Amino acid sequence: VQLQASGGGLAQAGNSLRLSCGASGRSYSGYFMAWFRQASGKEREFLALINSNGGRIDYADSVKGRFTISRDNTKNTGYLQMNSLKPEDTAVYYCAAGPLGGVNEGAYFYWGQGTLVTVSS
């Protein structure tokens, strides 16, 4: 499975962005998909996960109520809708996929290259 994240850019605080994660490979639709982010000088942080059919979704407390994860298996694409953005959301955002799910990076075998989100105040 190969993943490619896109949709990052510059946004003002309070505005929205939608990230996409395009996947290639036959196994993608059966995998968990997740989003992580890494701010400068900080460790990579779990944000959200979704299982293969969308029946299980979990969020980190830091983004719950503001971010929404979704996926369209017919398009082999996952999404992260980010609303009410804050300057502290500035980071490189990564999508990941794997068979196990969970909040730990080690649960995911496949990673996108990252897309930078910068939120100005």
mmCIF file of N, CA and C in Angstrom:
data_model
loop_
_atom_site.group_PDB
_atom_site.id
_atom_site.type_symbol
_atom_site.label_atom_id
_atom_site.label_comp_id
_atom_site.label_asym_id
_atom_site.label_seq_id
_atom_site.Cartn_x
_atom_site.Cartn_y
_atom_site.Cartn_z
ATOM 1 N N VAL A 1 0.843 -1.191 0.000
ATOM 2 C CA VAL A 1 0.000 0.000 0.000
ATOM 3 C C VAL A 1 0.881 1.244 0.000
ATOM 4 N N GLN A 2 0.596 2.152 -0.897
ATOM 5 C CA GLN A 2 1.296 3.439 -0.922
ATOM 6 C C GLN A 2 0.287 4.534 -0.630
ATOM 7 N N LEU A 3 0.688 5.468 0.214
ATOM 8 C CA LEU A 3 -0.194 6.543 0.626
ATOM 9 C C LEU A 3 0.397 7.887 0.227
ATOM 10 N N GLN A 4 -0.467 8.812 -0.147
ATOM 11 C CA GLN A 4 -0.030 10.165 -0.474
ATOM 12 C C GLN A 4 -0.995 11.160 0.145
ATOM 13 N N ALA A 5 -0.475 11.934 1.069
ATOM 14 C CA ALA A 5 -1.275 12.951 1.739
ATOM 15 C C ALA A 5 -1.204 14.262 0.973
ATOM 16 N N SER A 6 -2.315 14.971 0.966
ATOM 17 C CA SER A 6 -2.366 16.266 0.288
ATOM 18 C C SER A 6 -3.403 17.149 0.966
ATOM 19 N N GLY A 7 -3.414 18.419 0.589
ATOM 20 C CA GLY A 7 -4.421 19.333 1.094
ATOM 21 C C GLY A 7 -3.931 20.306 2.146
ATOM 22 N N GLY A 8 -2.687 20.161 2.548
ATOM 23 C CA GLY A 8 -2.147 21.097 3.524
ATOM 24 C C GLY A 8 -1.937 22.474 2.921
ATOM 25 N N GLY A 9 -1.636 23.419 3.771
ATOM 26 C CA GLY A 9 -1.403 24.774 3.308
ATOM 27 C C GLY A 9 -1.508 25.745 4.455
ATOM 28 N N LEU A 10 -1.707 26.995 4.105
ATOM 29 C CA LEU A 10 -1.802 28.063 5.089
ATOM 30 C C LEU A 10 -3.270 28.399 5.337
ATOM 31 N N ALA A 11 -3.649 28.485 6.594
ATOM 32 C CA ALA A 11 -5.008 28.842 6.956
ATOM 33 C C ALA A 11 -4.975 29.813 8.121
ATOM 34 N N GLN A 12 -5.971 30.652 8.186
ATOM 35 C CA GLN A 12 -6.099 31.546 9.330
ATOM 36 C C GLN A 12 -6.818 30.816 10.457
ATOM 37 N N ALA A 13 -6.538 31.204 11.660
ATOM 38 C CA ALA A 13 -7.207 30.623 12.817
ATOM 39 C C ALA A 13 -8.717 30.777 12.671
ATOM 40 N N GLY A 14 -9.412 29.688 12.983
ATOM 41 C CA GLY A 14 -10.862 29.672 12.863
ATOM 42 C C GLY A 14 -11.374 29.120 11.548
ATOM 43 N N ASN A 15 -10.494 29.050 10.567
ATOM 44 C CA ASN A 15 -10.892 28.529 9.262
ATOM 45 C C ASN A 15 -10.739 27.018 9.194
ATOM 46 N N SER A 16 -10.979 26.479 8.000
ATOM 47 C CA SER A 16 -10.981 25.022 7.827
ATOM 48 C C SER A 16 -10.056 24.600 6.702
ATOM 49 N N LEU A 17 -9.603 23.372 6.792
ATOM 50 C CA LEU A 17 -8.876 22.700 5.726
ATOM 51 C C LEU A 17 -9.337 21.257 5.673
ATOM 52 N N ARG A 18 -9.262 20.648 4.495
ATOM 53 C CA ARG A 18 -9.527 19.226 4.381
ATOM 54 C C ARG A 18 -8.308 18.540 3.777
ATOM 55 N N LEU A 19 -7.798 17.588 4.504
ATOM 56 C CA LEU A 19 -6.677 16.785 4.027
ATOM 57 C C LEU A 19 -7.209 15.518 3.366
ATOM 58 N N SER A 20 -6.497 15.090 2.361
ATOM 59 C CA SER A 20 -6.829 13.835 1.685
ATOM 60 C C SER A 20 -5.648 12.878 1.759
ATOM 61 N N CYS A 21 -5.956 11.614 1.732
ATOM 62 C CA CYS A 21 -4.928 10.576 1.736
ATOM 63 C C CYS A 21 -5.293 9.565 0.662
ATOM 64 N N GLY A 22 -4.633 9.650 -0.475
ATOM 65 C CA GLY A 22 -4.876 8.724 -1.561
ATOM 66 C C GLY A 22 -4.060 7.464 -1.390
ATOM 67 N N ALA A 23 -4.676 6.320 -1.646
ATOM 68 C CA ALA A 23 -4.002 5.049 -1.435
ATOM 69 C C ALA A 23 -4.010 4.206 -2.694
ATOM 70 N N SER A 24 -2.952 3.461 -2.868
ATOM 71 C CA SER A 24 -2.903 2.464 -3.932
ATOM 72 C C SER A 24 -2.630 1.115 -3.299
ATOM 73 N N GLY A 25 -3.160 0.060 -3.896
ATOM 74 C CA GLY A 25 -2.964 -1.257 -3.316
ATOM 75 C C GLY A 25 -4.297 -1.895 -2.955
ATOM 76 N N ARG A 26 -4.401 -3.176 -3.198
ATOM 77 C CA ARG A 26 -5.678 -3.846 -3.027
ATOM 78 C C ARG A 26 -6.099 -3.969 -1.574
ATOM 79 N N SER A 27 -5.164 -3.927 -0.637
ATOM 80 C CA SER A 27 -5.507 -4.184 0.757
ATOM 81 C C SER A 27 -6.031 -2.964 1.494
ATOM 82 N N TYR A 28 -5.932 -1.783 0.887
ATOM 83 C CA TYR A 28 -6.250 -0.555 1.614
ATOM 84 C C TYR A 28 -7.643 -0.578 2.220
ATOM 85 N N SER A 29 -8.632 -1.022 1.467
ATOM 86 C CA SER A 29 -10.010 -0.932 1.949
ATOM 87 C C SER A 29 -10.238 -1.775 3.189
ATOM 88 N N GLY A 30 -9.394 -2.748 3.439
ATOM 89 C CA GLY A 30 -9.544 -3.594 4.615
ATOM 90 C C GLY A 30 -8.775 -3.118 5.826
ATOM 91 N N TYR A 31 -8.012 -2.047 5.678
ATOM 92 C CA TYR A 31 -7.146 -1.563 6.744
ATOM 93 C C TYR A 31 -7.775 -0.435 7.548
ATOM 94 N N PHE A 32 -7.311 -0.297 8.786
ATOM 95 C CA PHE A 32 -7.538 0.932 9.519
ATOM 96 C C PHE A 32 -6.776 2.054 8.813
ATOM 97 N N MET A 33 -7.319 3.254 8.908
ATOM 98 C CA MET A 33 -6.610 4.439 8.466
ATOM 99 C C MET A 33 -6.563 5.427 9.627
ATOM 100 N N ALA A 34 -5.452 6.126 9.732
ATOM 101 C CA ALA A 34 -5.292 7.080 10.824
ATOM 102 C C ALA A 34 -4.568 8.327 10.344
ATOM 103 N N TRP A 35 -4.719 9.364 11.133
ATOM 104 C CA TRP A 35 -3.973 10.601 10.915
ATOM 105 C C TRP A 35 -3.156 10.912 12.162
ATOM 106 N N PHE A 36 -1.934 11.321 11.930
ATOM 107 C CA PHE A 36 -1.025 11.777 12.972
ATOM 108 C C PHE A 36 -0.502 13.147 12.550
ATOM 109 N N ARG A 37 0.119 13.823 13.486
ATOM 110 C CA ARG A 37 0.794 15.069 13.139
ATOM 111 C C ARG A 37 2.044 15.220 13.984
ATOM 112 N N GLN A 38 2.961 16.007 13.466
ATOM 113 C CA GLN A 38 4.196 16.264 14.198
ATOM 114 C C GLN A 38 4.540 17.734 14.060
ATOM 115 N N ALA A 39 4.483 18.422 15.170
ATOM 116 C CA ALA A 39 4.886 19.825 15.204
ATOM 117 C C ALA A 39 6.390 19.909 15.375
ATOM 118 N N SER A 40 6.943 21.022 14.997
ATOM 119 C CA SER A 40 8.383 21.213 15.076
ATOM 120 C C SER A 40 8.868 21.027 16.498
ATOM 121 N N GLY A 41 9.845 20.157 16.671
ATOM 122 C CA GLY A 41 10.423 19.925 17.981
ATOM 123 C C GLY A 41 9.618 19.025 18.890
ATOM 124 N N LYS A 42 8.535 18.454 18.373
ATOM 125 C CA LYS A 42 7.683 17.603 19.200
ATOM 126 C C LYS A 42 7.581 16.201 18.601
ATOM 127 N N GLU A 43 7.085 15.272 19.402
ATOM 128 C CA GLU A 43 6.885 13.911 18.931
ATOM 129 C C GLU A 43 5.627 13.830 18.074
ATOM 130 N N ARG A 44 5.584 12.790 17.242
ATOM 131 C CA ARG A 44 4.412 12.573 16.425
ATOM 132 C C ARG A 44 3.222 12.237 17.317
ATOM 133 N N GLU A 45 2.082 12.824 16.998
ATOM 134 C CA GLU A 45 0.885 12.745 17.836
ATOM 135 C C GLU A 45 -0.269 12.109 17.085
ATOM 136 N N PHE A 46 -0.912 11.140 17.712
ATOM 137 C CA PHE A 46 -2.113 10.535 17.138
ATOM 138 C C PHE A 46 -3.253 11.546 17.137
ATOM 139 N N LEU A 47 -4.027 11.556 16.034
ATOM 140 C CA LEU A 47 -5.176 12.449 15.938
ATOM 141 C C LEU A 47 -6.495 11.703 15.827
ATOM 142 N N ALA A 48 -6.576 10.752 14.900
ATOM 143 C CA ALA A 48 -7.852 10.084 14.638
ATOM 144 C C ALA A 48 -7.613 8.793 13.884
ATOM 145 N N LEU A 49 -8.548 7.861 14.058
ATOM 146 C CA LEU A 49 -8.504 6.623 13.289
ATOM 147 C C LEU A 49 -9.912 6.240 12.851
ATOM 148 N N ILE A 50 -9.955 5.450 11.795
ATOM 149 C CA ILE A 50 -11.219 4.924 11.285
ATOM 150 C C ILE A 50 -10.973 3.504 10.795
ATOM 151 N N ASN A 51 -11.887 2.611 11.083
ATOM 152 C CA ASN A 51 -11.687 1.240 10.623
ATOM 153 C C ASN A 51 -12.157 1.100 9.173
ATOM 154 N N SER A 52 -12.116 -0.120 8.685
ATOM 155 C CA SER A 52 -12.302 -0.335 7.252
ATOM 156 C C SER A 52 -13.677 0.104 6.750
ATOM 157 N N ASN A 53 -14.721 -0.107 7.555
ATOM 158 C CA ASN A 53 -16.068 0.237 7.082
ATOM 159 C C ASN A 53 -16.632 1.484 7.742
ATOM 160 N N GLY A 54 -15.807 2.173 8.502
ATOM 161 C CA GLY A 54 -16.258 3.400 9.146
ATOM 162 C C GLY A 54 -17.047 3.187 10.413
ATOM 163 N N GLY A 55 -17.147 1.944 10.856
ATOM 164 C CA GLY A 55 -17.939 1.655 12.037
ATOM 165 C C GLY A 55 -17.262 1.979 13.353
ATOM 166 N N ARG A 56 -15.969 2.161 13.303
ATOM 167 C CA ARG A 56 -15.226 2.562 14.505
ATOM 168 C C ARG A 56 -14.405 3.787 14.170
ATOM 169 N N ILE A 57 -14.593 4.837 14.946
ATOM 170 C CA ILE A 57 -13.847 6.090 14.799
ATOM 171 C C ILE A 57 -13.433 6.549 16.182
ATOM 172 N N ASP A 58 -12.192 6.930 16.333
ATOM 173 C CA ASP A 58 -11.677 7.461 17.590
ATOM 174 C C ASP A 58 -10.891 8.729 17.312
ATOM 175 N N TYR A 59 -10.907 9.630 18.281
ATOM 176 C CA TYR A 59 -10.189 10.901 18.156
ATOM 177 C C TYR A 59 -9.367 11.158 19.407
ATOM 178 N N ALA A 60 -8.281 11.864 19.201
ATOM 179 C CA ALA A 60 -7.546 12.404 20.342
ATOM 180 C C ALA A 60 -8.355 13.544 20.941
ATOM 181 N N ASP A 61 -8.214 13.737 22.228
ATOM 182 C CA ASP A 61 -8.972 14.797 22.907
ATOM 183 C C ASP A 61 -8.655 16.175 22.318
ATOM 184 N N SER A 62 -7.434 16.336 21.827
ATOM 185 C CA SER A 62 -7.007 17.637 21.331
ATOM 186 C C SER A 62 -7.756 18.077 20.079
ATOM 187 N N VAL A 63 -8.371 17.127 19.367
ATOM 188 C CA VAL A 63 -9.065 17.482 18.120
ATOM 189 C C VAL A 63 -10.525 17.070 18.115
ATOM 190 N N LYS A 64 -10.965 16.400 19.149
ATOM 191 C CA LYS A 64 -12.356 15.938 19.205
ATOM 192 C C LYS A 64 -13.309 17.128 19.129
ATOM 193 N N GLY A 65 -14.296 17.006 18.249
ATOM 194 C CA GLY A 65 -15.261 18.082 18.067
ATOM 195 C C GLY A 65 -14.858 19.097 17.012
ATOM 196 N N ARG A 66 -13.596 19.081 16.595
ATOM 197 C CA ARG A 66 -13.127 20.010 15.560
ATOM 198 C C ARG A 66 -12.727 19.287 14.274
ATOM 199 N N PHE A 67 -12.155 18.116 14.405
ATOM 200 C CA PHE A 67 -11.685 17.345 13.252
ATOM 201 C C PHE A 67 -12.620 16.156 13.022
ATOM 202 N N THR A 68 -12.785 15.797 11.746
ATOM 203 C CA THR A 68 -13.611 14.656 11.373
ATOM 204 C C THR A 68 -12.856 13.787 10.384
ATOM 205 N N ILE A 69 -12.712 12.508 10.726
ATOM 206 C CA ILE A 69 -12.055 11.561 9.840
ATOM 207 C C ILE A 69 -13.119 10.805 9.054
ATOM 208 N N SER A 70 -12.821 10.524 7.808
ATOM 209 C CA SER A 70 -13.738 9.745 6.979
ATOM 210 C C SER A 70 -12.937 9.043 5.890
ATOM 211 N N ARG A 71 -13.602 8.176 5.171
ATOM 212 C CA ARG A 71 -12.937 7.492 4.074
ATOM 213 C C ARG A 71 -13.958 7.117 3.015
ATOM 214 N N ASP A 72 -13.489 7.005 1.792
ATOM 215 C CA ASP A 72 -14.310 6.548 0.675
ATOM 216 C C ASP A 72 -13.530 5.417 0.008
ATOM 217 N N ASN A 73 -13.893 4.198 0.331
ATOM 218 C CA ASN A 73 -13.150 3.053 -0.195
ATOM 219 C C ASN A 73 -13.321 2.889 -1.703
ATOM 220 N N THR A 74 -14.384 3.431 -2.248
ATOM 221 C CA THR A 74 -14.554 3.352 -3.707
ATOM 222 C C THR A 74 -13.521 4.212 -4.426
ATOM 223 N N LYS A 75 -13.014 5.217 -3.712
ATOM 224 C CA LYS A 75 -11.991 6.093 -4.278
ATOM 225 C C LYS A 75 -10.622 5.831 -3.674
ATOM 226 N N ASN A 76 -10.525 4.839 -2.785
ATOM 227 C CA ASN A 76 -9.262 4.564 -2.096
ATOM 228 C C ASN A 76 -8.685 5.829 -1.464
ATOM 229 N N THR A 77 -9.533 6.594 -0.822
ATOM 230 C CA THR A 77 -9.111 7.871 -0.269
ATOM 231 C C THR A 77 -9.677 8.055 1.129
ATOM 232 N N GLY A 78 -8.837 8.571 2.005
ATOM 233 C CA GLY A 78 -9.261 8.967 3.328
ATOM 234 C C GLY A 78 -9.193 10.473 3.466
ATOM 235 N N TYR A 79 -9.889 10.987 4.456
ATOM 236 C CA TYR A 79 -9.977 12.435 4.617
ATOM 237 C C TYR A 79 -9.851 12.828 6.083
ATOM 238 N N LEU A 80 -9.402 14.036 6.296
ATOM 239 C CA LEU A 80 -9.431 14.644 7.620
ATOM 240 C C LEU A 80 -9.943 16.068 7.438
ATOM 241 N N GLN A 81 -11.179 16.290 7.839
ATOM 242 C CA GLN A 81 -11.759 17.627 7.800
ATOM 243 C C GLN A 81 -11.383 18.338 9.092
ATOM 244 N N MET A 82 -10.733 19.469 8.956
ATOM 245 C CA MET A 82 -10.247 20.203 10.125
ATOM 246 C C MET A 82 -10.947 21.550 10.185
ATOM 247 N N ASN A 83 -11.743 21.735 11.203
ATOM 248 C CA ASN A 83 -12.479 22.982 11.397
ATOM 249 C C ASN A 83 -11.954 23.728 12.620
ATOM 250 N N SER A 84 -12.307 24.984 12.715
ATOM 251 C CA SER A 84 -11.913 25.809 13.868
ATOM 252 C C SER A 84 -10.426 25.678 14.151
ATOM 253 N N LEU A 85 -9.637 25.828 13.128
ATOM 254 C CA LEU A 85 -8.194 25.639 13.267
ATOM 255 C C LEU A 85 -7.584 26.651 14.226
ATOM 256 N N LYS A 86 -6.558 26.197 14.934
ATOM 257 C CA LYS A 86 -5.840 27.017 15.903
ATOM 258 C C LYS A 86 -4.366 27.059 15.520
ATOM 259 N N PRO A 87 -3.663 28.085 15.941
ATOM 260 C CA PRO A 87 -2.222 28.129 15.637
ATOM 261 C C PRO A 87 -1.483 26.886 16.133
ATOM 262 N N GLU A 88 -1.923 26.316 17.225
ATOM 263 C CA GLU A 88 -1.269 25.112 17.746
ATOM 264 C C GLU A 88 -1.536 23.872 16.908
ATOM 265 N N ASP A 89 -2.380 23.980 15.888
ATOM 266 C CA ASP A 89 -2.566 22.875 14.950
ATOM 267 C C ASP A 89 -1.476 22.864 13.875
ATOM 268 N N THR A 90 -0.621 23.853 13.874
ATOM 269 C CA THR A 90 0.461 23.906 12.901
ATOM 270 C C THR A 90 1.388 22.704 13.083
ATOM 271 N N ALA A 91 1.542 21.933 12.001
ATOM 272 C CA ALA A 91 2.337 20.710 12.065
ATOM 273 C C ALA A 91 2.385 20.088 10.673
ATOM 274 N N VAL A 92 3.212 19.075 10.542
ATOM 275 C CA VAL A 92 3.162 18.197 9.378
ATOM 276 C C VAL A 92 2.191 17.070 9.702
ATOM 277 N N TYR A 93 1.244 16.875 8.818
ATOM 278 C CA TYR A 93 0.200 15.881 9.022
ATOM 279 C C TYR A 93 0.476 14.646 8.170
ATOM 280 N N TYR A 94 0.364 13.483 8.795
ATOM 281 C CA TYR A 94 0.642 12.219 8.133
ATOM 282 C C TYR A 94 -0.584 11.319 8.174
ATOM 283 N N CYS A 95 -0.838 10.625 7.074
ATOM 284 C CA CYS A 95 -1.827 9.565 7.100
ATOM 285 C C CYS A 95 -1.100 8.228 7.174
ATOM 286 N N ALA A 96 -1.780 7.257 7.721
ATOM 287 C CA ALA A 96 -1.180 5.944 7.920
ATOM 288 C C ALA A 96 -2.247 4.877 7.757
ATOM 289 N N ALA A 97 -1.825 3.680 7.429
ATOM 290 C CA ALA A 97 -2.767 2.571 7.259
ATOM 291 C C ALA A 97 -2.144 1.285 7.772
ATOM 292 N N GLY A 98 -2.989 0.420 8.285
ATOM 293 C CA GLY A 98 -2.496 -0.859 8.783
ATOM 294 C C GLY A 98 -3.645 -1.725 9.235
ATOM 295 N N PRO A 99 -3.365 -2.991 9.503
ATOM 296 C CA PRO A 99 -4.429 -3.936 9.838
ATOM 297 C C PRO A 99 -4.900 -3.892 11.288
ATOM 298 N N LEU A 100 -4.140 -3.236 12.166
ATOM 299 C CA LEU A 100 -4.423 -3.366 13.591
ATOM 300 C C LEU A 100 -5.147 -2.188 14.207
ATOM 301 N N GLY A 101 -4.923 -0.982 13.700
ATOM 302 C CA GLY A 101 -5.518 0.185 14.333
ATOM 303 C C GLY A 101 -4.818 0.538 15.628
ATOM 304 N N GLY A 102 -5.387 1.500 16.348
ATOM 305 C CA GLY A 102 -4.804 1.915 17.614
ATOM 306 C C GLY A 102 -4.190 3.288 17.530
ATOM 307 N N VAL A 103 -3.721 3.792 18.680
ATOM 308 C CA VAL A 103 -3.192 5.143 18.754
ATOM 309 C C VAL A 103 -1.679 5.189 18.636
ATOM 310 N N ASN A 104 -1.048 4.052 18.591
ATOM 311 C CA ASN A 104 0.406 4.009 18.517
ATOM 312 C C ASN A 104 0.898 3.906 17.083
ATOM 313 N N GLU A 105 1.991 4.590 16.799
ATOM 314 C CA GLU A 105 2.542 4.570 15.441
ATOM 315 C C GLU A 105 2.860 3.167 14.970
ATOM 316 N N GLY A 106 3.293 2.335 15.875
ATOM 317 C CA GLY A 106 3.708 0.987 15.504
ATOM 318 C C GLY A 106 2.600 0.114 14.953
ATOM 319 N N ALA A 107 1.347 0.546 15.128
ATOM 320 C CA ALA A 107 0.227 -0.240 14.620
ATOM 321 C C ALA A 107 0.039 -0.071 13.127
ATOM 322 N N TYR A 108 0.747 0.881 12.546
ATOM 323 C CA TYR A 108 0.523 1.217 11.138
ATOM 324 C C TYR A 108 1.761 0.886 10.324
ATOM 325 N N PHE A 109 1.564 0.145 9.255
ATOM 326 C CA PHE A 109 2.681 -0.294 8.430
ATOM 327 C C PHE A 109 3.003 0.688 7.312
ATOM 328 N N TYR A 110 2.007 1.431 6.916
ATOM 329 C CA TYR A 110 2.156 2.271 5.722
ATOM 330 C C TYR A 110 1.903 3.727 6.084
ATOM 331 N N TRP A 111 2.750 4.605 5.547
ATOM 332 C CA TRP A 111 2.697 6.015 5.878
ATOM 333 C C TRP A 111 2.774 6.864 4.613
ATOM 334 N N GLY A 112 2.013 7.960 4.614
ATOM 335 C CA GLY A 112 2.158 8.972 3.574
ATOM 336 C C GLY A 112 3.349 9.858 3.880
ATOM 337 N N GLN A 113 3.665 10.738 2.961
ATOM 338 C CA GLN A 113 4.876 11.543 3.062
ATOM 339 C C GLN A 113 4.699 12.769 3.948
ATOM 340 N N GLY A 114 3.477 13.086 4.332
ATOM 341 C CA GLY A 114 3.241 14.253 5.170
ATOM 342 C C GLY A 114 2.867 15.474 4.357
ATOM 343 N N THR A 115 1.992 16.266 4.922
ATOM 344 C CA THR A 115 1.600 17.531 4.292
ATOM 345 C C THR A 115 1.572 18.606 5.372
ATOM 346 N N LEU A 116 2.158 19.749 5.084
ATOM 347 C CA LEU A 116 2.332 20.792 6.085
ATOM 348 C C LEU A 116 1.081 21.654 6.202
ATOM 349 N N VAL A 117 0.641 21.820 7.421
ATOM 350 C CA VAL A 117 -0.462 22.730 7.729
ATOM 351 C C VAL A 117 0.085 23.837 8.621
ATOM 352 N N THR A 118 -0.131 25.062 8.195
ATOM 353 C CA THR A 118 0.299 26.221 8.970
ATOM 354 C C THR A 118 -0.919 27.082 9.260
ATOM 355 N N VAL A 119 -1.148 27.343 10.538
ATOM 356 C CA VAL A 119 -2.302 28.131 10.946
ATOM 357 C C VAL A 119 -1.804 29.440 11.551
ATOM 358 N N SER A 120 -2.211 30.523 10.965
ATOM 359 C CA SER A 120 -1.788 31.840 11.447
ATOM 360 C C SER A 120 -2.855 32.440 12.358
ATOM 361 N N SER A 121 -2.381 33.219 13.308
ATOM 362 C CA SER A 121 -3.320 33.832 14.271
ATOM 363 C C SER A 121 -3.854 35.153 13.753
#
